[in-house]
CSV table of N, CA and C in Angstrom, one decimal:
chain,number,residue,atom,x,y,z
Q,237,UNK,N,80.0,145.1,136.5
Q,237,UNK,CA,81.0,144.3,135.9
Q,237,UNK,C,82.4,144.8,136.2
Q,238,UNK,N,83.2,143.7,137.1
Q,238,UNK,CA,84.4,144.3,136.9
Q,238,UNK,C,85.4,144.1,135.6
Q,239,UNK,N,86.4,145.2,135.4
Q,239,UNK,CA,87.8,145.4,134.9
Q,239,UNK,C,88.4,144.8,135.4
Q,240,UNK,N,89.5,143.6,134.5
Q,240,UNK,CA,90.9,143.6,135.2
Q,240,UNK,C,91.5,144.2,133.8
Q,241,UNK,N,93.0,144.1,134.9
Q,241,UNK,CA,94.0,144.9,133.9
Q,241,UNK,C,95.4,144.4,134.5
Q,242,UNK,N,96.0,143.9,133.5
Q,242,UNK,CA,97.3,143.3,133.7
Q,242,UNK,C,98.7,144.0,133.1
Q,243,UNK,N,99.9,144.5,133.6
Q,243,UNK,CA,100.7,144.9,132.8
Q,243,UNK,C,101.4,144.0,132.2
Q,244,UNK,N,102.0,144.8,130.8
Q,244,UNK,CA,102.4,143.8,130.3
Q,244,UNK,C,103.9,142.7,130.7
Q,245,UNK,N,104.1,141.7,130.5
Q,245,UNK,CA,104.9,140.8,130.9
Q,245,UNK,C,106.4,141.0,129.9
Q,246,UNK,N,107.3,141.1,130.2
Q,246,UNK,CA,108.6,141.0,129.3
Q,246,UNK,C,109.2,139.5,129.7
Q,247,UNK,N,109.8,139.0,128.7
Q,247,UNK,CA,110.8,138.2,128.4
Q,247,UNK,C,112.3,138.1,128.4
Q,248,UNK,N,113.1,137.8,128.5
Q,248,UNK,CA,114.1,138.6,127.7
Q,248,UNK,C,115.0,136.8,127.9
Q,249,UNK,N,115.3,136.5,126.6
Q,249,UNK,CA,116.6,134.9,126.1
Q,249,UNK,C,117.7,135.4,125.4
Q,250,UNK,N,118.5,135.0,126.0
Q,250,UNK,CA,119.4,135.1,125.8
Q,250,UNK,C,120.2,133.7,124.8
Q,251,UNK,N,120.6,133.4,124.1
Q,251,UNK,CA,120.9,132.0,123.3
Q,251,UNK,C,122.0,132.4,122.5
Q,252,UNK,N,123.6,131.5,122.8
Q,252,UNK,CA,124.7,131.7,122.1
Q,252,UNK,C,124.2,131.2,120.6
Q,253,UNK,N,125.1,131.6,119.7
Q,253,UNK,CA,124.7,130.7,117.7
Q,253,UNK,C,126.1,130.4,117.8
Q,254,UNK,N,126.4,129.2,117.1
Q,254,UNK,CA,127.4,128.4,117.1
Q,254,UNK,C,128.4,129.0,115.9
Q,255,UNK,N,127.6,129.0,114.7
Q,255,UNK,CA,128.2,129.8,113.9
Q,255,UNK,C,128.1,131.1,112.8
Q,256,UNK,N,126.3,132.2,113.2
Q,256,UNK,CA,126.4,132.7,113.1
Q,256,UNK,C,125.2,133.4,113.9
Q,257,UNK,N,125.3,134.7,113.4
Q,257,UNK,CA,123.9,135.2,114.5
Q,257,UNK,C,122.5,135.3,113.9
Q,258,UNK,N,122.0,135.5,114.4
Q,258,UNK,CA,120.8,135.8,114.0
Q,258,UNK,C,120.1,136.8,114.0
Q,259,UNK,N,119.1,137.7,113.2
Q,259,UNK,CA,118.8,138.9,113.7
Q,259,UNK,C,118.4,139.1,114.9
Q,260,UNK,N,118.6,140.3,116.0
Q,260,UNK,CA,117.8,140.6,116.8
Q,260,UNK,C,116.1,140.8,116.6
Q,261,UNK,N,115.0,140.1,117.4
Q,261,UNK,CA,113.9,140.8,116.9
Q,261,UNK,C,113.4,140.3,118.2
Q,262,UNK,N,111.6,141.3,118.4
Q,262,UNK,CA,111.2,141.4,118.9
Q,262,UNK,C,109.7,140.8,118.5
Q,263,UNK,N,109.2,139.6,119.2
Q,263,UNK,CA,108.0,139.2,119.5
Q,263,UNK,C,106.9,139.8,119.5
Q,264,UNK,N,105.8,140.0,119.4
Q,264,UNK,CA,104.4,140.7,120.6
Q,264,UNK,C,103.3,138.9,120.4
Q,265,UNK,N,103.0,138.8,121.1
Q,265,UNK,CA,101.8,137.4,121.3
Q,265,UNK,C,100.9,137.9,121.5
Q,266,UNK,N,100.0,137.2,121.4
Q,266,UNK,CA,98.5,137.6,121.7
Q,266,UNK,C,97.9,137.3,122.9
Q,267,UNK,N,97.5,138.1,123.4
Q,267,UNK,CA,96.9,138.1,124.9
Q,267,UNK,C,96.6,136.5,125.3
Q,268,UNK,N,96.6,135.9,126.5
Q,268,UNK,CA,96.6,135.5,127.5
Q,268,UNK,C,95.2,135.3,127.2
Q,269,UNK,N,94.5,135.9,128.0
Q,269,UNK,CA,93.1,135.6,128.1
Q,269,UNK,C,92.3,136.9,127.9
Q,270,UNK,N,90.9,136.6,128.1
Q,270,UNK,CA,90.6,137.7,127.7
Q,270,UNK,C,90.2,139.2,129.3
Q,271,UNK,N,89.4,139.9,129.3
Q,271,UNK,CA,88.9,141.2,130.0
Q,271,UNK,C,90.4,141.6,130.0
Q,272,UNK,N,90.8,142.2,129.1
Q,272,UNK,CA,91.9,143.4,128.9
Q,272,UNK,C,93.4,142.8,129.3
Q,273,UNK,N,93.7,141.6,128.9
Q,273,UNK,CA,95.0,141.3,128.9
Q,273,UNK,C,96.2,142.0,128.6
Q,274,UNK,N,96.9,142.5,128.2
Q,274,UNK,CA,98.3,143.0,127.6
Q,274,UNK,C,99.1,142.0,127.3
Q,275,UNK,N,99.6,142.0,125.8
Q,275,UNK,CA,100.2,141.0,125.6
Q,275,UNK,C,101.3,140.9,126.2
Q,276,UNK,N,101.8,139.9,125.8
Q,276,UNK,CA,103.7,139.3,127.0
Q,276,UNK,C,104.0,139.6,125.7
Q,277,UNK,N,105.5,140.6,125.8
Q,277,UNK,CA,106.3,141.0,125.1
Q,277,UNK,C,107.8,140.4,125.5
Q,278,UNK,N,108.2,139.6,123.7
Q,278,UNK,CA,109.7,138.5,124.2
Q,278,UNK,C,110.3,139.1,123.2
Q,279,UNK,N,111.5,139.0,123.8
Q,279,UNK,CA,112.7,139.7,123.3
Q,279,UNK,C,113.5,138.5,123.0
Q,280,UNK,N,114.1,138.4,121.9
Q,280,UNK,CA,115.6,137.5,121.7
Q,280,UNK,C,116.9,137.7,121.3
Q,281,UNK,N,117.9,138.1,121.8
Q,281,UNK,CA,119.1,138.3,121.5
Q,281,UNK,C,120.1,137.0,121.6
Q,282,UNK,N,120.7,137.0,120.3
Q,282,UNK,CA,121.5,136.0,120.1
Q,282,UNK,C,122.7,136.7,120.1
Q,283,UNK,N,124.3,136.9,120.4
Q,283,UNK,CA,125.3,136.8,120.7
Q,283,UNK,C,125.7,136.7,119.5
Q,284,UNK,N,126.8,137.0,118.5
Q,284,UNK,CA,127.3,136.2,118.0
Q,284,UNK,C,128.5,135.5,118.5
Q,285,UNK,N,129.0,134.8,118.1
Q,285,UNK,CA,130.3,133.4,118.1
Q,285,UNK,C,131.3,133.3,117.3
Q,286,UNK,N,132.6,133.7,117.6
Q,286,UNK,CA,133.4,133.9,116.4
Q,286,UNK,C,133.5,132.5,116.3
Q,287,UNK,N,133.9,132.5,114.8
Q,287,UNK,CA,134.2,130.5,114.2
Q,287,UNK,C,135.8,130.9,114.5
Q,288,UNK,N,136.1,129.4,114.8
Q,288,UNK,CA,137.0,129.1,114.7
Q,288,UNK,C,137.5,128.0,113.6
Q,289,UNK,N,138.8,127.9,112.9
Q,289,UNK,CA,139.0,127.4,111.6
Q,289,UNK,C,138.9,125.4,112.6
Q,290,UNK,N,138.9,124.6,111.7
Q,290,UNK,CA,138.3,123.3,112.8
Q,290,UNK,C,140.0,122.6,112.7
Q,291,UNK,N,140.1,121.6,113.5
Q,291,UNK,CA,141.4,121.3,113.6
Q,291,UNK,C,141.6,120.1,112.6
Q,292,UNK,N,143.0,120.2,111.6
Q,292,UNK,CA,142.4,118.8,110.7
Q,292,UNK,C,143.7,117.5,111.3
Q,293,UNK,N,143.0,116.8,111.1
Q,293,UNK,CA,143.8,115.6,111.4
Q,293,UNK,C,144.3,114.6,110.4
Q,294,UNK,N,145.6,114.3,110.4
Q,294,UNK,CA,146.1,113.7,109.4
Q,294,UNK,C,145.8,112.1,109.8
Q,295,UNK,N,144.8,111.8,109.0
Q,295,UNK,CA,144.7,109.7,109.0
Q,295,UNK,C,145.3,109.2,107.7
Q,296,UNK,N,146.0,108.1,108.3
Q,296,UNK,CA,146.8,107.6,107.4
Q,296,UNK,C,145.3,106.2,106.9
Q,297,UNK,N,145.4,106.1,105.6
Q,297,UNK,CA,144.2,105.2,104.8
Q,297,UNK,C,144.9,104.3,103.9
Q,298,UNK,N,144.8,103.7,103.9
Q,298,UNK,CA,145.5,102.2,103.4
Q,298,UNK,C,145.3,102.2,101.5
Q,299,UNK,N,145.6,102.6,100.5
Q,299,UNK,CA,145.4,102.5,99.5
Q,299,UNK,C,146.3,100.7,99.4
Q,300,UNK,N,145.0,100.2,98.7
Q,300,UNK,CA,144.8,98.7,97.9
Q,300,UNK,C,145.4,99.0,96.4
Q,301,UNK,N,146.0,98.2,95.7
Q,301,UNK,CA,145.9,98.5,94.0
Q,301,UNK,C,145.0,98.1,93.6
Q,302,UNK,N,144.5,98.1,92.1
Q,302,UNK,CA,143.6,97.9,91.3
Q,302,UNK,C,144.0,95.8,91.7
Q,303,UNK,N,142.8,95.5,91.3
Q,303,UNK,CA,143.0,93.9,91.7
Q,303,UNK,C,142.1,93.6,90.4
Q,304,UNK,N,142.4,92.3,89.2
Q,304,UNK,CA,141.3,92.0,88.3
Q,304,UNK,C,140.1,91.4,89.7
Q,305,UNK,N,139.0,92.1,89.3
Q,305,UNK,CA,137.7,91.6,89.8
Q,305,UNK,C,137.2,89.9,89.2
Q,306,UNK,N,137.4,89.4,90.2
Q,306,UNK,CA,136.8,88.3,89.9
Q,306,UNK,C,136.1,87.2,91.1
Q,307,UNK,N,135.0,86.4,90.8
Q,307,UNK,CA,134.2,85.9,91.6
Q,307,UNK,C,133.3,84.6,90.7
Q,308,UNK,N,132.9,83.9,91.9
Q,308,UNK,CA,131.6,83.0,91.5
Q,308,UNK,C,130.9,82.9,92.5
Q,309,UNK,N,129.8,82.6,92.2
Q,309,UNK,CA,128.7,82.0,93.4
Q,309,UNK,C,127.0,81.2,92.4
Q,310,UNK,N,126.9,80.3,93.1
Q,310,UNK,CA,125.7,80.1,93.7
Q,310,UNK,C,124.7,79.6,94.6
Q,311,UNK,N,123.6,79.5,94.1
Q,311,UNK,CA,122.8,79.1,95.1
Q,311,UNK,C,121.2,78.6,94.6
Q,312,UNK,N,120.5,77.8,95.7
Q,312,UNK,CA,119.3,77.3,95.6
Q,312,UNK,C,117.9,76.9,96.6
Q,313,UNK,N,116.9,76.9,96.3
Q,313,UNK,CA,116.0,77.0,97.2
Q,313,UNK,C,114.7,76.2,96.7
Q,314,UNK,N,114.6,75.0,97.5
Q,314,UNK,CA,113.5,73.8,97.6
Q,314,UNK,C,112.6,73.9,98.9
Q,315,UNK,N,111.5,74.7,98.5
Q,315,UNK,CA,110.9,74.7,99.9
Q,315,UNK,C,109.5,74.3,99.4
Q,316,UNK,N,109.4,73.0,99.8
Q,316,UNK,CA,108.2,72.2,99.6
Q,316,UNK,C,107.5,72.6,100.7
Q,317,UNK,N,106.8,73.8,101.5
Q,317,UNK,CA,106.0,73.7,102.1
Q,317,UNK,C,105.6,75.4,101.7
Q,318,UNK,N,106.3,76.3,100.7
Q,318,UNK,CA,105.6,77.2,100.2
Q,318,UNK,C,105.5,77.0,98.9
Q,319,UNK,N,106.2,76.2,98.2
Q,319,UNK,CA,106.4,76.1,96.7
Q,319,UNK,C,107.5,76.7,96.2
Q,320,UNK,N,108.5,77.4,96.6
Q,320,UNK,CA,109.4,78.4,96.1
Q,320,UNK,C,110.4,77.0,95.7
Q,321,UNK,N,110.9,77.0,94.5
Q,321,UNK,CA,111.7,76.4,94.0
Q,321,UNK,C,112.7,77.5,93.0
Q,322,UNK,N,114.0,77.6,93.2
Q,322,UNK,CA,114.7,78.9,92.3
Q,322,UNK,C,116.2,78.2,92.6
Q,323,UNK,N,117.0,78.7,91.6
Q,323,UNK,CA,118.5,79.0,91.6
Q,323,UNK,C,119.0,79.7,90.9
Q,324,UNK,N,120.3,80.4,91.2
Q,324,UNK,CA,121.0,81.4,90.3
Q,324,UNK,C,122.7,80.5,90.1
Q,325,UNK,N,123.1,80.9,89.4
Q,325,UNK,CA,124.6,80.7,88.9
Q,325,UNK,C,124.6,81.9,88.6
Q,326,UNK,N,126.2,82.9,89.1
Q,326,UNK,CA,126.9,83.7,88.7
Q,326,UNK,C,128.5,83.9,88.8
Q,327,UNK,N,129.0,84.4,87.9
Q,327,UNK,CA,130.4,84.5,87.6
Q,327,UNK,C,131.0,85.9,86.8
Q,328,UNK,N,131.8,86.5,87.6
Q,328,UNK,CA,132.4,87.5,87.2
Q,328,UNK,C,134.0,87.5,86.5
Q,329,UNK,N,134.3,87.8,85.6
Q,329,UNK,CA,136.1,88.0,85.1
Q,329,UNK,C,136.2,89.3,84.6
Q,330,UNK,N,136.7,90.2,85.4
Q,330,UNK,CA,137.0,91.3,84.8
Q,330,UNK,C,135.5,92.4,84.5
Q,331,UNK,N,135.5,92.9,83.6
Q,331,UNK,CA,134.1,93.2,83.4
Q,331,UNK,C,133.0,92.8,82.5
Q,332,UNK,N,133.4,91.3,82.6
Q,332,UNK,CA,132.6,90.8,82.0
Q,332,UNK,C,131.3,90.0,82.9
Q,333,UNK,N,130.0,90.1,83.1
Q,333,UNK,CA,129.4,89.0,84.0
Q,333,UNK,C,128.5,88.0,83.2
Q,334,UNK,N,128.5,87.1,83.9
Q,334,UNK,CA,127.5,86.0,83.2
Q,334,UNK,C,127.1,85.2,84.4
Q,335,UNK,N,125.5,84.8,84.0
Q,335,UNK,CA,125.0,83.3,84.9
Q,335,UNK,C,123.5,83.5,84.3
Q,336,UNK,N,123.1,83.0,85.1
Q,336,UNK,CA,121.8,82.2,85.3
Q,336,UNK,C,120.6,82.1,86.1
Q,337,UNK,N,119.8,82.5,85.9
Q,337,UNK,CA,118.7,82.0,86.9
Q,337,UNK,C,117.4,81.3,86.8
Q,338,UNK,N,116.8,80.3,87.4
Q,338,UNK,CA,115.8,79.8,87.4
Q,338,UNK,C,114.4,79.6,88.3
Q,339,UNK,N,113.5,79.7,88.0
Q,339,UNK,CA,112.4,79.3,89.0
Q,339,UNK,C,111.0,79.2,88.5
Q,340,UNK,N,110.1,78.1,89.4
Q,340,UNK,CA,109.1,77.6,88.9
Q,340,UNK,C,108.2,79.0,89.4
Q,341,UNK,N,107.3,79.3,88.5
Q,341,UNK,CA,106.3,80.4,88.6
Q,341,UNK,C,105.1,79.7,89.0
Q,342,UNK,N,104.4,80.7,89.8
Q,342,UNK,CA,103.1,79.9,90.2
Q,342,UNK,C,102.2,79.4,89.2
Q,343,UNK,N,102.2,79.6,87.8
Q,343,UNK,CA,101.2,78.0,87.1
Q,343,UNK,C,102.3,77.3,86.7
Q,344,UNK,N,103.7,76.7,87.5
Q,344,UNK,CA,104.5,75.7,87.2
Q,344,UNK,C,105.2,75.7,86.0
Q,345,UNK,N,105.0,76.8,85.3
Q,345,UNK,CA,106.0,76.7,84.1
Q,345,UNK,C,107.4,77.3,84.8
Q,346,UNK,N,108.2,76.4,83.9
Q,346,UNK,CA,110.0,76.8,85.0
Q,346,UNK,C,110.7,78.2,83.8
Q,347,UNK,N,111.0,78.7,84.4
Q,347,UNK,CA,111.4,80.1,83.8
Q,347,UNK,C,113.0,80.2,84.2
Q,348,UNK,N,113.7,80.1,82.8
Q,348,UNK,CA,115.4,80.0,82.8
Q,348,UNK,C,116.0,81.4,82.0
Q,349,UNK,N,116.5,82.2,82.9
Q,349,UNK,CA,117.0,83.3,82.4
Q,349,UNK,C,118.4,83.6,82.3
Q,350,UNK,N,119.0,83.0,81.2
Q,350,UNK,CA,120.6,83.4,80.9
Q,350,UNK,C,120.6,84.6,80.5
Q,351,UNK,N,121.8,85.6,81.3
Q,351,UNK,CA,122.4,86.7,81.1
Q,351,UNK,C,123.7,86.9,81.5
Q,352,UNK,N,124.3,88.2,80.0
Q,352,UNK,CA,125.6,88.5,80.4
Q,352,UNK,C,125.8,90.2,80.5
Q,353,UNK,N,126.9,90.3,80.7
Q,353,UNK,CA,127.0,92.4,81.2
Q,353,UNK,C,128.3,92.5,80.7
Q,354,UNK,N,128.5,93.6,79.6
Q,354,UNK,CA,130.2,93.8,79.6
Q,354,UNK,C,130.1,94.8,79.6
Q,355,UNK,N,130.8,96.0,79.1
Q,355,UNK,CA,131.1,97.6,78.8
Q,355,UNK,C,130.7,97.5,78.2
Q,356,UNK,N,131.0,96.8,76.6
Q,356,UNK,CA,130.9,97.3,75.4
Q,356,UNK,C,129.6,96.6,75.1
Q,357,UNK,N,128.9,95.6,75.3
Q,357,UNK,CA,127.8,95.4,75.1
Q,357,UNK,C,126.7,95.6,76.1
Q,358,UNK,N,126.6,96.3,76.8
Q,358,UNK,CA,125.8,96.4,78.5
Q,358,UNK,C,124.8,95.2,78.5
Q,359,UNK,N,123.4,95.0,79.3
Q,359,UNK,CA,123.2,93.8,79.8
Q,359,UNK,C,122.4,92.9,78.7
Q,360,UNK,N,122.5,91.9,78.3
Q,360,UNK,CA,121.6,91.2,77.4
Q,360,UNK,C,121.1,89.8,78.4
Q,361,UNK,N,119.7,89.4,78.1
Q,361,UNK,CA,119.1,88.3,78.4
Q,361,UNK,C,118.4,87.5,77.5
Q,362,UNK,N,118.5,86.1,78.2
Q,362,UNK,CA,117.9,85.7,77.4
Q,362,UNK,C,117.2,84.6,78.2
Q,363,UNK,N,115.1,84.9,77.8
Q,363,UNK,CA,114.5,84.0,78.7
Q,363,UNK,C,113.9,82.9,78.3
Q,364,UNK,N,113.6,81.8,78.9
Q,364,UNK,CA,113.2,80.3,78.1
Q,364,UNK,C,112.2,80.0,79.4
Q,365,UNK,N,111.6,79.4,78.8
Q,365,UNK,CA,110.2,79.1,79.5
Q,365,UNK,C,110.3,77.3,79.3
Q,366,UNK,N,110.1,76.4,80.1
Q,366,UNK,CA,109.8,75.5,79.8
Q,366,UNK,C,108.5,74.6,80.7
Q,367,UNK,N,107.9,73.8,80.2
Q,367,UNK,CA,106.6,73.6,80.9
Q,367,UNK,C,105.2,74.0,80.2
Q,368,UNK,N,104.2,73.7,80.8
Q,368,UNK,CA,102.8,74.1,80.6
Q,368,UNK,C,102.2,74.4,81.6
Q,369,UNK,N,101.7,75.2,81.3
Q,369,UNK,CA,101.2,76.2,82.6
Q,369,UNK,C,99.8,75.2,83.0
Q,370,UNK,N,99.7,75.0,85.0
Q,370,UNK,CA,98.7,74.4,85.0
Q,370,UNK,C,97.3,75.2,85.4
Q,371,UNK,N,96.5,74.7,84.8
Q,371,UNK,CA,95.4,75.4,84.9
Q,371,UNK,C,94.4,74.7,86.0
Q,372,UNK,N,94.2,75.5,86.7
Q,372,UNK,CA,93.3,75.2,88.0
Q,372,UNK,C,91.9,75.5,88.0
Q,373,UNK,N,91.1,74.9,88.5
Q,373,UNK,CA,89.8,75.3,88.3
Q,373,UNK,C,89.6,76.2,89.0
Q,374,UNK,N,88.3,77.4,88.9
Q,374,UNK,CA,88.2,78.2,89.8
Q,374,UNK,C,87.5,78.2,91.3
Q,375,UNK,N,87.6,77.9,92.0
Q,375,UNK,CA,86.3,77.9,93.0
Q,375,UNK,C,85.6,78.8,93.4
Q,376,UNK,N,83.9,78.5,93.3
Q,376,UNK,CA,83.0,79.4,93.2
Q,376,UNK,C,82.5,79.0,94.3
Q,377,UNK,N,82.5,80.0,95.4
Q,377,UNK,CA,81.5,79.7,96.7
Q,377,UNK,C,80.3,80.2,96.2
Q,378,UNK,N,79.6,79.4,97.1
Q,378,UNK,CA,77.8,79.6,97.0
Q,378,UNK,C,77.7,80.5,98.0
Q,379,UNK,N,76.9,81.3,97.5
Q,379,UNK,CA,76.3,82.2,98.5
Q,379,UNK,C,75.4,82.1,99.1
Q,380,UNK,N,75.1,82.2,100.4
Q,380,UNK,CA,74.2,81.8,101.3
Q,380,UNK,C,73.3,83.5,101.6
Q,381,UNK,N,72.4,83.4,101.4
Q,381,UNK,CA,71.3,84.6,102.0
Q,381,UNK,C,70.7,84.3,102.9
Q,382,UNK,N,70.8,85.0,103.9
Q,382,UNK,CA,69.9,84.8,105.5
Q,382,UNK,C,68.6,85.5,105.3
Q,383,UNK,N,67.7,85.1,105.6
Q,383,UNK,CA,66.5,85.7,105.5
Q,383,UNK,C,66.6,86.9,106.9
Q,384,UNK,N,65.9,88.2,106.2
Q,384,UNK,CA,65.8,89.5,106.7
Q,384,UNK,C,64.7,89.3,108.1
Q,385,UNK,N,65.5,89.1,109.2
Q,385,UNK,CA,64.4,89.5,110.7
Q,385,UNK,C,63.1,90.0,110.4
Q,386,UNK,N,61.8,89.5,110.6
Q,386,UNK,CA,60.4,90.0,110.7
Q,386,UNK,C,60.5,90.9,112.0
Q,387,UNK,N,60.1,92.0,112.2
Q,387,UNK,CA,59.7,92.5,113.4
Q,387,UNK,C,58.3,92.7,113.3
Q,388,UNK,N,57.1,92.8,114.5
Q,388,UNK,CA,56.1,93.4,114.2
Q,388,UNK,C,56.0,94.3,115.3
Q,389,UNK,N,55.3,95.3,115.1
Q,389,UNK,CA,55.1,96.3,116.0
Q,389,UNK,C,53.5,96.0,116.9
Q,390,UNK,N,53.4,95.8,117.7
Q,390,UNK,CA,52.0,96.0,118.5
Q,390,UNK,C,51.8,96.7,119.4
Q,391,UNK,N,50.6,97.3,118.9
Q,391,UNK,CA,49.8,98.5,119.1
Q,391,UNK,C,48.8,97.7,120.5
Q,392,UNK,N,48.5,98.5,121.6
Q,392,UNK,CA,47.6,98.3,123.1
Q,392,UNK,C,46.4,99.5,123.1
Protein backbone atom coordinates (compact mmCIF):
# COMPACT_ATOMS: atom_id res chain seq x y z
CA UNK A 1 0.00 0.00 0.00
CA UNK A 2 1.35 3.17 -0.83
CA UNK A 3 1.90 6.55 1.28
CA UNK A 4 1.22 9.86 -0.04
CA UNK A 5 2.22 12.85 1.67
CA UNK A 6 1.61 16.38 0.84
CA UNK A 7 3.11 19.53 2.44
CA UNK A 8 1.22 21.73 3.84
CA UNK A 9 -0.29 24.66 1.58
CA UNK A 10 -0.26 28.39 2.94
CA UNK A 11 -2.45 31.17 2.05
CA UNK A 12 -1.87 34.46 2.76
CA UNK A 13 -5.12 37.67 1.89
CA UNK A 14 -4.50 40.45 2.16
CA UNK A 15 -8.09 42.80 2.44
CA UNK A 16 -8.10 46.75 3.14
CA UNK A 17 -11.35 47.45 6.23
CA UNK A 18 -13.00 50.64 5.36
CA UNK A 19 -13.45 51.60 8.74
CA UNK A 20 -11.93 49.47 11.12
CA UNK A 21 -9.70 46.47 11.45
CA UNK A 22 -10.22 43.34 12.24
CA UNK A 23 -8.27 40.92 14.35
CA UNK A 24 -5.41 39.23 12.80
CA UNK A 25 -6.04 35.41 12.92
CA UNK A 26 -5.07 32.33 11.63
CA UNK A 27 -7.21 29.54 9.91
CA UNK A 28 -6.13 25.64 10.02
CA UNK A 29 -8.98 23.58 7.61
CA UNK A 30 -9.31 20.20 7.47
CA UNK A 31 -7.51 18.10 5.13
CA UNK A 32 -8.25 17.87 1.51
CA UNK A 33 -8.55 14.41 1.17
CA UNK A 34 -7.68 11.60 2.74
CA UNK A 35 -3.97 9.03 2.97
CA UNK A 36 -2.15 11.77 4.97
CA UNK A 37 -3.16 15.11 3.71
CA UNK A 38 -1.82 18.26 5.72
CA UNK A 39 -4.04 20.78 6.18
CA UNK A 40 -3.95 24.27 3.91
CA UNK A 41 -3.08 26.79 6.45
CA UNK A 42 -4.76 30.61 5.68
CA UNK A 43 -3.68 33.49 7.02
CA UNK A 44 -5.71 36.91 7.00
CA UNK A 45 -4.45 40.21 7.56
CA UNK A 46 -6.49 43.12 7.30
CA UNK A 47 -4.70 46.60 7.21
CA UNK A 48 -6.25 49.04 9.00
CA UNK A 49 -7.71 52.45 7.31
CA UNK A 50 -7.62 55.68 8.91
CA UNK A 51 -11.44 57.34 8.78
CA UNK A 52 -11.57 60.22 7.50
CA UNK A 53 -14.24 62.90 9.05
CA UNK A 54 -17.08 62.71 5.71
CA UNK A 55 -17.55 65.95 3.84
CA UNK A 56 -20.93 67.76 4.85
CA UNK A 57 -22.81 69.53 2.40
CA UNK A 58 -24.96 72.45 2.83
CA UNK A 59 -28.68 71.81 0.97
CA UNK A 60 -30.84 74.44 1.00
CA UNK A 61 -34.79 72.61 1.83
CA UNK A 62 -37.61 74.64 1.26
CA UNK A 63 -39.57 75.03 4.61
CA UNK A 64 -43.63 75.28 3.83
CA UNK A 65 -45.67 76.99 6.87
CA UNK A 66 -48.23 75.18 8.75
CA UNK A 67 -51.31 75.22 6.22
CA UNK A 68 -55.13 74.40 7.92
CA UNK A 69 -55.37 70.73 6.64
CA UNK A 70 -58.23 70.38 4.64
CA UNK A 71 -59.79 68.02 1.95
CA UNK A 72 -62.70 65.91 0.44
CA UNK A 73 -63.10 63.06 -1.70
CA UNK A 74 -65.11 60.40 -2.87
CA UNK A 75 -65.83 57.49 -4.53
CA UNK A 76 -67.76 54.36 -5.94
CA UNK A 77 -67.77 50.91 -7.31
CA UNK A 78 -70.70 49.01 -9.42
CA UNK A 79 -69.30 45.98 -10.71
CA UNK A 80 -72.04 43.82 -11.81
CA UNK A 81 -69.96 41.02 -13.06
CA UNK A 82 -68.23 40.36 -9.48
CA UNK A 83 -70.94 41.76 -7.22
CA UNK A 84 -68.75 44.42 -5.50
CA UNK A 85 -70.99 47.28 -4.88
CA UNK A 86 -69.31 50.01 -2.17
CA UNK A 87 -68.73 53.88 -1.67
CA UNK A 88 -67.02 56.09 0.72
CA UNK A 89 -67.52 59.93 1.41
CA UNK A 90 -64.73 61.62 3.24
CA UNK A 91 -63.91 65.13 4.49
CA UNK A 92 -61.27 66.57 6.55
CA UNK A 93 -61.20 70.41 8.42
CA UNK A 94 -58.54 70.82 10.49
CA UNK A 95 -58.45 67.89 12.82
CA UNK A 96 -61.45 67.00 12.66
CA UNK A 97 -62.47 63.91 10.08
CA UNK A 98 -65.79 62.67 9.08
CA UNK A 99 -67.50 60.36 6.16
CA UNK A 100 -68.96 57.40 5.29
CA UNK A 101 -68.83 54.19 3.91
CA UNK A 102 -71.02 51.70 2.29
CA UNK A 103 -71.23 48.19 0.81
CA UNK A 104 -73.47 45.31 0.01
CA UNK A 105 -72.00 42.16 1.91
CA UNK A 106 -72.15 38.89 0.43
CA UNK A 107 -75.80 37.73 1.91
CA UNK A 108 -76.87 41.40 0.38
CA UNK A 109 -77.50 43.11 3.47
CA UNK A 110 -75.99 46.81 2.70
CA UNK A 111 -73.67 47.84 5.57
CA UNK A 112 -73.42 51.84 6.23
CA UNK A 113 -70.68 53.01 8.36
CA UNK A 114 -70.67 56.64 9.56
CA UNK A 115 -67.48 57.85 11.35
CA UNK A 116 -65.70 60.81 12.82
CA UNK A 117 -61.87 61.36 14.30
CA UNK A 118 -60.84 64.51 16.40
CA UNK A 119 -58.07 64.84 19.21
CA UNK A 120 -60.28 65.20 21.79
CA UNK A 121 -62.69 62.49 21.07
CA UNK A 122 -60.38 59.97 18.89
CA UNK A 123 -62.33 57.65 16.37
CA UNK A 124 -66.11 56.82 16.86
CA UNK A 125 -68.44 54.80 14.48
CA UNK A 126 -71.33 54.18 13.86
CA UNK A 127 -72.71 50.97 11.94
CA UNK A 128 -76.32 50.38 10.31
CA UNK A 129 -77.15 47.50 8.56
CA UNK A 130 -80.00 47.60 6.21
CA UNK A 131 -81.60 44.65 4.37
CA UNK A 132 -82.23 40.91 4.96
CA UNK A 133 -79.69 38.67 4.55
CA UNK A 134 -80.46 36.21 1.59
CA UNK A 135 -80.44 32.85 2.33
CA UNK A 136 -79.35 30.40 -0.26
CA UNK A 137 -79.83 26.91 -0.39
CA UNK A 138 -77.01 24.64 0.13
CA UNK A 139 -75.94 22.46 -2.69
CA UNK A 140 -75.25 18.91 -1.93
CA UNK A 141 -73.50 16.86 -4.56
CA UNK A 142 -74.19 13.31 -4.82
CA UNK A 143 -71.58 11.11 -4.51
CA UNK A 144 -70.82 8.76 -6.95
CA UNK A 145 -68.84 5.32 -5.93
CA UNK A 146 -67.05 3.51 -8.67
CA UNK A 147 -67.03 0.00 -8.07
CA UNK A 148 -63.47 -1.50 -6.84
CA UNK A 149 -61.58 -3.46 -10.14
CA UNK A 150 -62.08 -7.43 -9.81
CA UNK A 151 -58.70 -8.89 -10.51
CA UNK A 152 -58.33 -12.71 -10.62
CA UNK A 153 -55.23 -14.44 -10.43
CA UNK A 154 -54.79 -17.72 -12.61
CA UNK A 155 -52.91 -20.42 -11.62
CA UNK A 156 -51.32 -23.08 -14.90
Amino acid sequence: VAAYHHAQAFVKTVAPVAHYAAPVAAHYAAPVAAYHHAPAVVKTVAPVAHYAAPIVKAVHQEVYPDTHPQYAYQYGVQDAHTGDVKNQHEERDGDVVKGYYTLVQPDGVTRTVHYTADSHNGFNAEVEYKGEPIVQKAVVAKTIVAAAPVYKAYHH
